[in-house]
mmCIF file of C-alpha atoms in Angstrom:
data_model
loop_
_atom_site.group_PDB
_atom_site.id
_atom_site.type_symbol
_atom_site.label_atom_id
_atom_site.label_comp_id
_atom_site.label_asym_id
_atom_site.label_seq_id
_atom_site.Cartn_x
_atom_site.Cartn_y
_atom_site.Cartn_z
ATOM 1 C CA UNK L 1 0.000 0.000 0.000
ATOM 2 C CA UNK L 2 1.477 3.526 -1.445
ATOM 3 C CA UNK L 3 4.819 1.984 -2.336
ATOM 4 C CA UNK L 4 6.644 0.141 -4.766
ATOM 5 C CA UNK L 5 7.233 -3.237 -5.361
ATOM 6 C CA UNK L 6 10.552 -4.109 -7.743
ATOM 7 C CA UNK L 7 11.262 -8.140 -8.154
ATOM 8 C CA UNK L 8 13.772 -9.273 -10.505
ATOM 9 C CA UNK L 9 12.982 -13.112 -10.855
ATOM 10 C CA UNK L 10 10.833 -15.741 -8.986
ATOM 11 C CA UNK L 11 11.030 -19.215 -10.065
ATOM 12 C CA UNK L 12 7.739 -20.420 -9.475
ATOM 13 C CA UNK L 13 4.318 -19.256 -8.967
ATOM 14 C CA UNK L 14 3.748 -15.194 -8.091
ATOM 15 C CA UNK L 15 0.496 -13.429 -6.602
ATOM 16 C CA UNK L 16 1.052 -10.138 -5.729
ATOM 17 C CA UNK L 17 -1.616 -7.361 -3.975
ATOM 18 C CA UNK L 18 -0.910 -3.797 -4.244
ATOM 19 C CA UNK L 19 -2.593 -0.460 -3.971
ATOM 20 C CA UNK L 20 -1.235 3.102 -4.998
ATOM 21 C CA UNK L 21 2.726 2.033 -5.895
ATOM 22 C CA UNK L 22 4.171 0.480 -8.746
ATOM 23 C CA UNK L 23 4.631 -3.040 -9.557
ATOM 24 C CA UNK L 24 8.027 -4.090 -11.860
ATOM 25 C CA UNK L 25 8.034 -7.301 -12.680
ATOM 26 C CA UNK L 26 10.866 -8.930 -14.634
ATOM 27 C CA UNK L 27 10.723 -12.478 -14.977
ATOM 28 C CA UNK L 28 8.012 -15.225 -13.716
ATOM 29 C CA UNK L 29 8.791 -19.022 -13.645
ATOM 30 C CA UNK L 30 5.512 -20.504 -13.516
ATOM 31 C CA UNK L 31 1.729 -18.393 -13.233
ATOM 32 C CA UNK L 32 0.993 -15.024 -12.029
ATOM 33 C CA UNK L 33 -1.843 -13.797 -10.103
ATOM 34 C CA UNK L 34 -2.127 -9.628 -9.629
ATOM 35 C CA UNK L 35 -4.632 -7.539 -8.436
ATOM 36 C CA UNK L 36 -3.578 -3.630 -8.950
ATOM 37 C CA UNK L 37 -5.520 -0.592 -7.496
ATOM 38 C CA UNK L 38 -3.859 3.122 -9.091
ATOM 39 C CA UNK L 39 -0.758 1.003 -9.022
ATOM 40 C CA UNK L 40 1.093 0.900 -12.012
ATOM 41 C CA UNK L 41 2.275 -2.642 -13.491
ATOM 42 C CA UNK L 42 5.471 -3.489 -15.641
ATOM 43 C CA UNK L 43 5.544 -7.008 -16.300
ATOM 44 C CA UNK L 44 8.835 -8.566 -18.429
ATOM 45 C CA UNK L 45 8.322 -12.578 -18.726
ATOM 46 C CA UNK L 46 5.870 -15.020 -17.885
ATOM 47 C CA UNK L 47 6.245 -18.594 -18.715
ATOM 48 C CA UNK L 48 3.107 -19.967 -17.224
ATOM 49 C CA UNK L 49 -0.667 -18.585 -17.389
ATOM 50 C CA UNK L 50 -1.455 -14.444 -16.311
ATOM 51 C CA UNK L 51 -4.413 -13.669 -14.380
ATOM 52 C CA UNK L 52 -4.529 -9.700 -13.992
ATOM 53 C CA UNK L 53 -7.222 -7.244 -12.773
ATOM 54 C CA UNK L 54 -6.059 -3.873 -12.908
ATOM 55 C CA UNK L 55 -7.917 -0.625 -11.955
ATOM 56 C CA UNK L 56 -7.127 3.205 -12.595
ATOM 57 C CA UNK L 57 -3.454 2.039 -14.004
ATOM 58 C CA UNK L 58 -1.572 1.082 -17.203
ATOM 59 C CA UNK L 59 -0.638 -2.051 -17.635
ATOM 60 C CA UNK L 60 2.054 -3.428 -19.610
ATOM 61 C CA UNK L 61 3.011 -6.834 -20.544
ATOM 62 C CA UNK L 62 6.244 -7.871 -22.885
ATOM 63 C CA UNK L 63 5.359 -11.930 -22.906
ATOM 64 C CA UNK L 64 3.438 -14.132 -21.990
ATOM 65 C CA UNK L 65 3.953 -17.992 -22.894
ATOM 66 C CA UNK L 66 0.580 -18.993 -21.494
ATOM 67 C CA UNK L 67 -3.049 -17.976 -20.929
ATOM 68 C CA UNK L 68 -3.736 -14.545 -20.059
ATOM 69 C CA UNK L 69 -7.012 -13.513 -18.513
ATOM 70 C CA UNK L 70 -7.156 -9.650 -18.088
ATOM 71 C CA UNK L 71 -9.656 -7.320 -16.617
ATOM 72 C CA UNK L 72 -8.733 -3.178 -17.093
ATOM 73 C CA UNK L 73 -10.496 -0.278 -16.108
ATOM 74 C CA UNK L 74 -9.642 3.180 -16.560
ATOM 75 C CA UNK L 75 -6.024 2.186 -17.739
ATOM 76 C CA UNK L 76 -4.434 2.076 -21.170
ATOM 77 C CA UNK L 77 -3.137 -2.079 -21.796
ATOM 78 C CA UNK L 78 -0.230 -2.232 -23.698
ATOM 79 C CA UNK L 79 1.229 -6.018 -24.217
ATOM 80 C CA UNK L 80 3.710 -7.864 -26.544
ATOM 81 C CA UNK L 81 3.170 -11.543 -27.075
ATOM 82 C CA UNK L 82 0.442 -13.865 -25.863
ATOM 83 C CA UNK L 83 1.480 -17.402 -26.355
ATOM 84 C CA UNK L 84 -1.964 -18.719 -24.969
ATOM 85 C CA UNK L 85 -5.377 -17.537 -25.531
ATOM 86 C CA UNK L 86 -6.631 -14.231 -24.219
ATOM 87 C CA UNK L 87 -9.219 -13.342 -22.297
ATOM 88 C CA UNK L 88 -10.062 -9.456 -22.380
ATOM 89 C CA UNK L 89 -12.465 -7.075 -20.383
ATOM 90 C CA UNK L 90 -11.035 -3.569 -21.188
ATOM 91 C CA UNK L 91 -12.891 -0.446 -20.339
ATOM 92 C CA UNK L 92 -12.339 3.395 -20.152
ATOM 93 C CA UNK L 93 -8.259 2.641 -21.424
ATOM 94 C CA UNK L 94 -6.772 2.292 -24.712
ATOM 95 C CA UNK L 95 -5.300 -1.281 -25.825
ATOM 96 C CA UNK L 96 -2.967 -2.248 -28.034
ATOM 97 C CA UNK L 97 -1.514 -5.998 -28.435
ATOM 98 C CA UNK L 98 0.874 -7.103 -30.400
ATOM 99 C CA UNK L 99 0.031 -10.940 -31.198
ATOM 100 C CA UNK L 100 -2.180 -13.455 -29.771
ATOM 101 C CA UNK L 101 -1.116 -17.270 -30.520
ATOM 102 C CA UNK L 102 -4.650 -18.772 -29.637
ATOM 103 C CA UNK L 103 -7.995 -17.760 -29.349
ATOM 104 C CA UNK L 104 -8.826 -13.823 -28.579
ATOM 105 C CA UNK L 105 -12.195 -12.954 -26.668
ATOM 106 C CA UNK L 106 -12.396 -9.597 -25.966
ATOM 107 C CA UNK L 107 -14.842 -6.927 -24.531
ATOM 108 C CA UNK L 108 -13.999 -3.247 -24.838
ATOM 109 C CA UNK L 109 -15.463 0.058 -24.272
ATOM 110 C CA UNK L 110 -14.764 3.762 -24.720
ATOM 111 C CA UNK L 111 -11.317 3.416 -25.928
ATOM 112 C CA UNK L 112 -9.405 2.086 -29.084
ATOM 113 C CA UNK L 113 -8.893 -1.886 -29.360
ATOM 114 C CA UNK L 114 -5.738 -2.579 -31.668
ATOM 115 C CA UNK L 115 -4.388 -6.637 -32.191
ATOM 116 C CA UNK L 116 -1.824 -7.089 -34.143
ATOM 117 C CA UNK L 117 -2.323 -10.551 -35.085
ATOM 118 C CA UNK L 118 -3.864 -13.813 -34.073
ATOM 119 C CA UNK L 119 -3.266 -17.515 -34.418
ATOM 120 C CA UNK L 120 -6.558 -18.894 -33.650
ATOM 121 C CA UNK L 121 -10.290 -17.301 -33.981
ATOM 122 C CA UNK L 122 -11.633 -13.888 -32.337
ATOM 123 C CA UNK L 123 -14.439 -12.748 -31.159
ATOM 124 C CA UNK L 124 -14.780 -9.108 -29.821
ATOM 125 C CA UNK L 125 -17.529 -6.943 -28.354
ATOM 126 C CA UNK L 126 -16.888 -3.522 -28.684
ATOM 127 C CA UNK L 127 -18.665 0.096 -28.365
ATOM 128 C CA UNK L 128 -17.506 3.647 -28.518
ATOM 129 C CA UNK L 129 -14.498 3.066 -29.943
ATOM 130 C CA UNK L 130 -12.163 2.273 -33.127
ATOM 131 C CA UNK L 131 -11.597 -1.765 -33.849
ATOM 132 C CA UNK L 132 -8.189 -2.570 -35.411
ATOM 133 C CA UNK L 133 -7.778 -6.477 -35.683
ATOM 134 C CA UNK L 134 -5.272 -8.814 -37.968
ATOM 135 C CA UNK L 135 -4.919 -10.709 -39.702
ATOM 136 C CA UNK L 136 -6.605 -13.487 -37.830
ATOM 137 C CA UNK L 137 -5.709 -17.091 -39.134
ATOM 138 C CA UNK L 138 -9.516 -18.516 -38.415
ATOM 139 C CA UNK L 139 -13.061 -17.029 -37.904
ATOM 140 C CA UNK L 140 -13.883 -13.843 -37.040
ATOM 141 C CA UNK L 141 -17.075 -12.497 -34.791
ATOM 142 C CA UNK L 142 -17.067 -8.889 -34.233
ATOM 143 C CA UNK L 143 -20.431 -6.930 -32.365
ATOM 144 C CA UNK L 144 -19.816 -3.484 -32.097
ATOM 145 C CA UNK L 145 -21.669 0.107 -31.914
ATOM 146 C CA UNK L 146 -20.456 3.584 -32.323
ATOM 147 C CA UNK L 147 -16.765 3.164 -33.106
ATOM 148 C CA UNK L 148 -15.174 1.999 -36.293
ATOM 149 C CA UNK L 149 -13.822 -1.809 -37.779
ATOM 150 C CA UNK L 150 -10.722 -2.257 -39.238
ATOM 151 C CA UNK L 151 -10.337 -6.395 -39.940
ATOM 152 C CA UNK L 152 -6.462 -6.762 -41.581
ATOM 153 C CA UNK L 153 -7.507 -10.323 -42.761
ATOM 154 C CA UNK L 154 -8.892 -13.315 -41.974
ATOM 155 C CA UNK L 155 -8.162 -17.055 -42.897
ATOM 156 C CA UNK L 156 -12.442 -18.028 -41.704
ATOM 157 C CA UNK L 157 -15.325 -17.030 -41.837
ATOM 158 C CA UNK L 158 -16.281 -12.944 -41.163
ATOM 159 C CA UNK L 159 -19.299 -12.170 -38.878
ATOM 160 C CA UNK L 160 -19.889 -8.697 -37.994
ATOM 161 C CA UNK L 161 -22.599 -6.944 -36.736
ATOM 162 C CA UNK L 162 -22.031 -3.044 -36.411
ATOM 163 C CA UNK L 163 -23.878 0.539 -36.322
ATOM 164 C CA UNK L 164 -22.592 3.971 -36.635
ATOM 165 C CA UNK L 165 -19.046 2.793 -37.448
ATOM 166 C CA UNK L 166 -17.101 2.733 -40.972
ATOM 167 C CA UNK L 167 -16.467 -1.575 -41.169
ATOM 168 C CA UNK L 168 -13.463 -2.503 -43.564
ATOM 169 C CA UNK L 169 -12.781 -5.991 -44.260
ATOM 170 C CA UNK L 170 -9.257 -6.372 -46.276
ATOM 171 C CA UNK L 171 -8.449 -9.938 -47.765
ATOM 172 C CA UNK L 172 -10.785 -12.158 -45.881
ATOM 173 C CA UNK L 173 -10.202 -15.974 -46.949
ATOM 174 C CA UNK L 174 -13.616 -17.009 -46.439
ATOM 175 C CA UNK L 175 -17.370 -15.952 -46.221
ATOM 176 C CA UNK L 176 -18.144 -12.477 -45.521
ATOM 177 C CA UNK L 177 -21.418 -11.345 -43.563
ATOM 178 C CA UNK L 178 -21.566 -7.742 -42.656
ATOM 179 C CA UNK L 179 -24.491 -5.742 -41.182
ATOM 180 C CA UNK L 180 -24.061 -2.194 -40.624
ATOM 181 C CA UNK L 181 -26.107 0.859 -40.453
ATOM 182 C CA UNK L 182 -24.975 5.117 -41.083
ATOM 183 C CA UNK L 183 -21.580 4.026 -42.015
ATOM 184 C CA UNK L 184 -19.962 2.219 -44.551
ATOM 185 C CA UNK L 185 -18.763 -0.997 -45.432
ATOM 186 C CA UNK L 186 -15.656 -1.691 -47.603
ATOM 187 C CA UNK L 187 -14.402 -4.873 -48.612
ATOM 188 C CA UNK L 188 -10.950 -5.249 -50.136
ATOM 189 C CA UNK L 189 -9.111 -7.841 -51.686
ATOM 190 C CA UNK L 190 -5.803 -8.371 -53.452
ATOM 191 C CA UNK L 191 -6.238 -11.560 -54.341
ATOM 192 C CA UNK L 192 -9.411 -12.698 -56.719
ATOM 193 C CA UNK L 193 -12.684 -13.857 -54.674
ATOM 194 C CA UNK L 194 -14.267 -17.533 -54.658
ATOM 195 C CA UNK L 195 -16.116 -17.272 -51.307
ATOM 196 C CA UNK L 196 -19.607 -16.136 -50.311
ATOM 197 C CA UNK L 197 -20.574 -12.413 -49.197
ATOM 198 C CA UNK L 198 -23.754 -11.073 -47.685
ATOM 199 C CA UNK L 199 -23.701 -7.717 -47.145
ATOM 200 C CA UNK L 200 -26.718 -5.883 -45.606
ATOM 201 C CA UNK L 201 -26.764 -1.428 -44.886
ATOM 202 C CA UNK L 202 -28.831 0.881 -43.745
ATOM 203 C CA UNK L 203 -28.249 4.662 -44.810
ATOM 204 C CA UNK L 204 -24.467 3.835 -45.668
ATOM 205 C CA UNK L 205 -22.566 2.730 -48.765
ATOM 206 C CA UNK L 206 -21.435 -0.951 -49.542
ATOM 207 C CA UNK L 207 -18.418 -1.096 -51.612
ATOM 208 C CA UNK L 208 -16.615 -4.488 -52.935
ATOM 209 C CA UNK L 209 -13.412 -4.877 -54.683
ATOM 210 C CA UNK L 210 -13.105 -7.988 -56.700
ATOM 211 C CA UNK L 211 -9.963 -8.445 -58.226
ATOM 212 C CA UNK L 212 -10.251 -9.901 -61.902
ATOM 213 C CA UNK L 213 -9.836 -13.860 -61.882
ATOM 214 C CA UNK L 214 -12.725 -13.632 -59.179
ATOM 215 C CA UNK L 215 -15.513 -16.234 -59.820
ATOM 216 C CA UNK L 216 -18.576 -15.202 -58.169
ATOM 217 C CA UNK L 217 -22.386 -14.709 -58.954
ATOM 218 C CA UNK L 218 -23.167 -11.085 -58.564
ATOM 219 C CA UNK L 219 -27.136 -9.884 -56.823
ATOM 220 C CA UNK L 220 -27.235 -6.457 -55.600
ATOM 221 C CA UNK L 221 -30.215 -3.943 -54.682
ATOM 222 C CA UNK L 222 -30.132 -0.249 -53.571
ATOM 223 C CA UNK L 223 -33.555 0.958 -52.800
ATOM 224 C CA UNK L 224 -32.820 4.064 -52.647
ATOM 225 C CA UNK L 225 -29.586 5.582 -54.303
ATOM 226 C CA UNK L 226 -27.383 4.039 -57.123
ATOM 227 C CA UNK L 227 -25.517 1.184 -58.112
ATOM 228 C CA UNK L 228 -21.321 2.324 -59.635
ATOM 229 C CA UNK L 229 -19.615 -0.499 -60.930
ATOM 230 C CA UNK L 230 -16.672 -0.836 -63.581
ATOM 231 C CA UNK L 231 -17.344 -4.985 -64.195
ATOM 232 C CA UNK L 232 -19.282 -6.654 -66.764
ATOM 233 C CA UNK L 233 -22.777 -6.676 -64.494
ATOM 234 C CA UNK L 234 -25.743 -5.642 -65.867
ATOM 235 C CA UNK L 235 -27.209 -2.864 -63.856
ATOM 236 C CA UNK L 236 -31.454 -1.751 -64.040
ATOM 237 C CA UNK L 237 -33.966 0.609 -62.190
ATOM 238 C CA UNK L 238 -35.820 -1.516 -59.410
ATOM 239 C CA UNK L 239 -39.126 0.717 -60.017
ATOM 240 C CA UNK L 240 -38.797 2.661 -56.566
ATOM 241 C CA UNK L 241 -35.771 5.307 -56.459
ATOM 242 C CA UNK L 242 -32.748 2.819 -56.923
ATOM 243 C CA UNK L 243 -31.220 0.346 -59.095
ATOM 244 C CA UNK L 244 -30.594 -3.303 -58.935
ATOM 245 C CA UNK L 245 -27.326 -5.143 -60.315
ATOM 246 C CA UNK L 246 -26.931 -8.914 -61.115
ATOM 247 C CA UNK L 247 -24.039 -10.831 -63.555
ATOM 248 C CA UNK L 248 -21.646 -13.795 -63.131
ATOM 249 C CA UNK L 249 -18.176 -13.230 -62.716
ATOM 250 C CA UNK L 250 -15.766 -15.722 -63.986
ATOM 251 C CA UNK L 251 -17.164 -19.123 -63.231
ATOM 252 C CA UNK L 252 -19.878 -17.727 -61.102
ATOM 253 C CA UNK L 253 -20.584 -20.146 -58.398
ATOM 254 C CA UNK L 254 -20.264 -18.636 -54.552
ATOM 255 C CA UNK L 255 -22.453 -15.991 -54.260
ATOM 256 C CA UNK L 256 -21.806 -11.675 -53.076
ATOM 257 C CA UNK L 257 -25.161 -10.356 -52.034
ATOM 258 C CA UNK L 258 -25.625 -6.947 -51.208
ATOM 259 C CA UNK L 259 -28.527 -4.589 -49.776
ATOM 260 C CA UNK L 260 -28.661 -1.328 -49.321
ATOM 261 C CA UNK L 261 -31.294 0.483 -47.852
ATOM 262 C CA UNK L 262 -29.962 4.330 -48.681
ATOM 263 C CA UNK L 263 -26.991 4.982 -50.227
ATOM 264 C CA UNK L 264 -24.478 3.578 -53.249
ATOM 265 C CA UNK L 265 -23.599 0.006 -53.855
ATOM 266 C CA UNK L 266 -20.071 0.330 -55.330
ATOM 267 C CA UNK L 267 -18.528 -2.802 -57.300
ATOM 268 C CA UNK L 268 -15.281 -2.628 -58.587
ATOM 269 C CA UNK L 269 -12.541 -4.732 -60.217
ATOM 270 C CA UNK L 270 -9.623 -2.601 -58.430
ATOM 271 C CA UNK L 271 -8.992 1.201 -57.041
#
């Protein structure tokens, strides 16, 4: 309580308590256990699992071999690399990790959310504030409100649900479905599409870049607003105040759907 704590290396398990005074860390044998009140945390190594709850103080973590369960609030998170899954409650602090080697779960609030990679699947709850995630090598789940999504690719399947946020999807392997509403949704790709999109906006634009060599069956409707498009896709009026758009592309087979509700569906072959 109101001092600091400095330990250089403890070869087996550590649980530590402290309130008001920093905590330096260095090295870890086995697990760690901390509970921090306005106490600052520096943590070097860890070679087991991390179990950390942390209030009104940064946090920082170089690596982790194992699990890491972490609970922040009111304190930015900075950590290196997570050899284990991890577990994230974040509020009130920014965040910013470097790699994940399993799964990610994370819920954040009122602050920016930025993973650098990850080896296994995520899914993240976020609101009122920007999403940076990727590339992530399996599926991706992503709720969020008020703040926007920045996916760097994904090697699974793309779920995201989202509202009053710009969503970007760059070079996702697998199926796309995207919901969002006053904002937009961008997909990129730099390599040609075979996989299934359903795309779905609500006063916002949908745009989709499909690289030639794509083989895809095209359906898109704009109820109100326009259809722009630079590939061989035949575009119509729908009778109300938009336009509908429908082709194949290469083979065809996997299909990208797209609705918007108000605004401009946007197709393109490249920028």
């Amino acid at each position: 309580h109101h001092s600091g704590v400095s330990v250089d290396e403890v070869v087996r398990d550590a649980s530590v308590n402290a309130h008001h005074g920093g905590i330096s860390l260095r090295r870890i044998g086995a697990d760690l256990v901390l509970n921090s009140h306005h106490a600052p945390l520096d943590v070097t190594e860890v070679h087991g699992a991390a179990v950390i709850n942390s209030h009104h103080a940064p946090v920082s973590l170089d690596q982790v071999q194992g699990e890491v369960t972490l609970n922040s609030n009111h304190g930015p998170v900075a950590a290196g690399e997570v050899g284990g899954n991890l577990h994230l409650s974040s509020n009130h602090g920014p965040v910013d990790i470097k790699s994940v080697s399993g799964d990610l779960s994370a819920q954040n609030s009122h602050a920016p959310l930025v993973v650098g990679s990850v080896g296994r699947s995520a899914v993240v709850r976020s609101t009122h504030g920007p999403l940076d995630l990727g590339p992530v090598e399996g599926d991706v789940t992503i709720e969020a409100a008020r703040g926007p999504i920045h996916v760097g690719g994904a090697g699974g399947r793309v779920t995201i649900r989202a509202s009053r946020g710009e969503v970007r999807i760059d070079n996702a392997k697998g199926e796309v479905m995207a919901e969002n509403s006053r904002a937009s949704i961008i997909i990129a790709n730099d390599e040609p599409v075979h996989a299934a999109y359903t795309l779905s906006n609500n006063r916002g634009d949908v745009e989709i870049i499909l690289p030639d060599g794509s083989d895809v069956e095209v359906q898109g409707f704009v109820r109100k607003g326009s259809v722009d498009t630079d590939l061989p896709l035949a575009v119509s009026a729908n009778g109300q105040q938009g336009q509908s758009v429908n082709g194949l592309l290469g083979k065809g087979g996997s299909q990208v759907r797209a609705e918007v509700d108000s605004g401009r569906l946007i197709l393109r072959q490249r920028r």
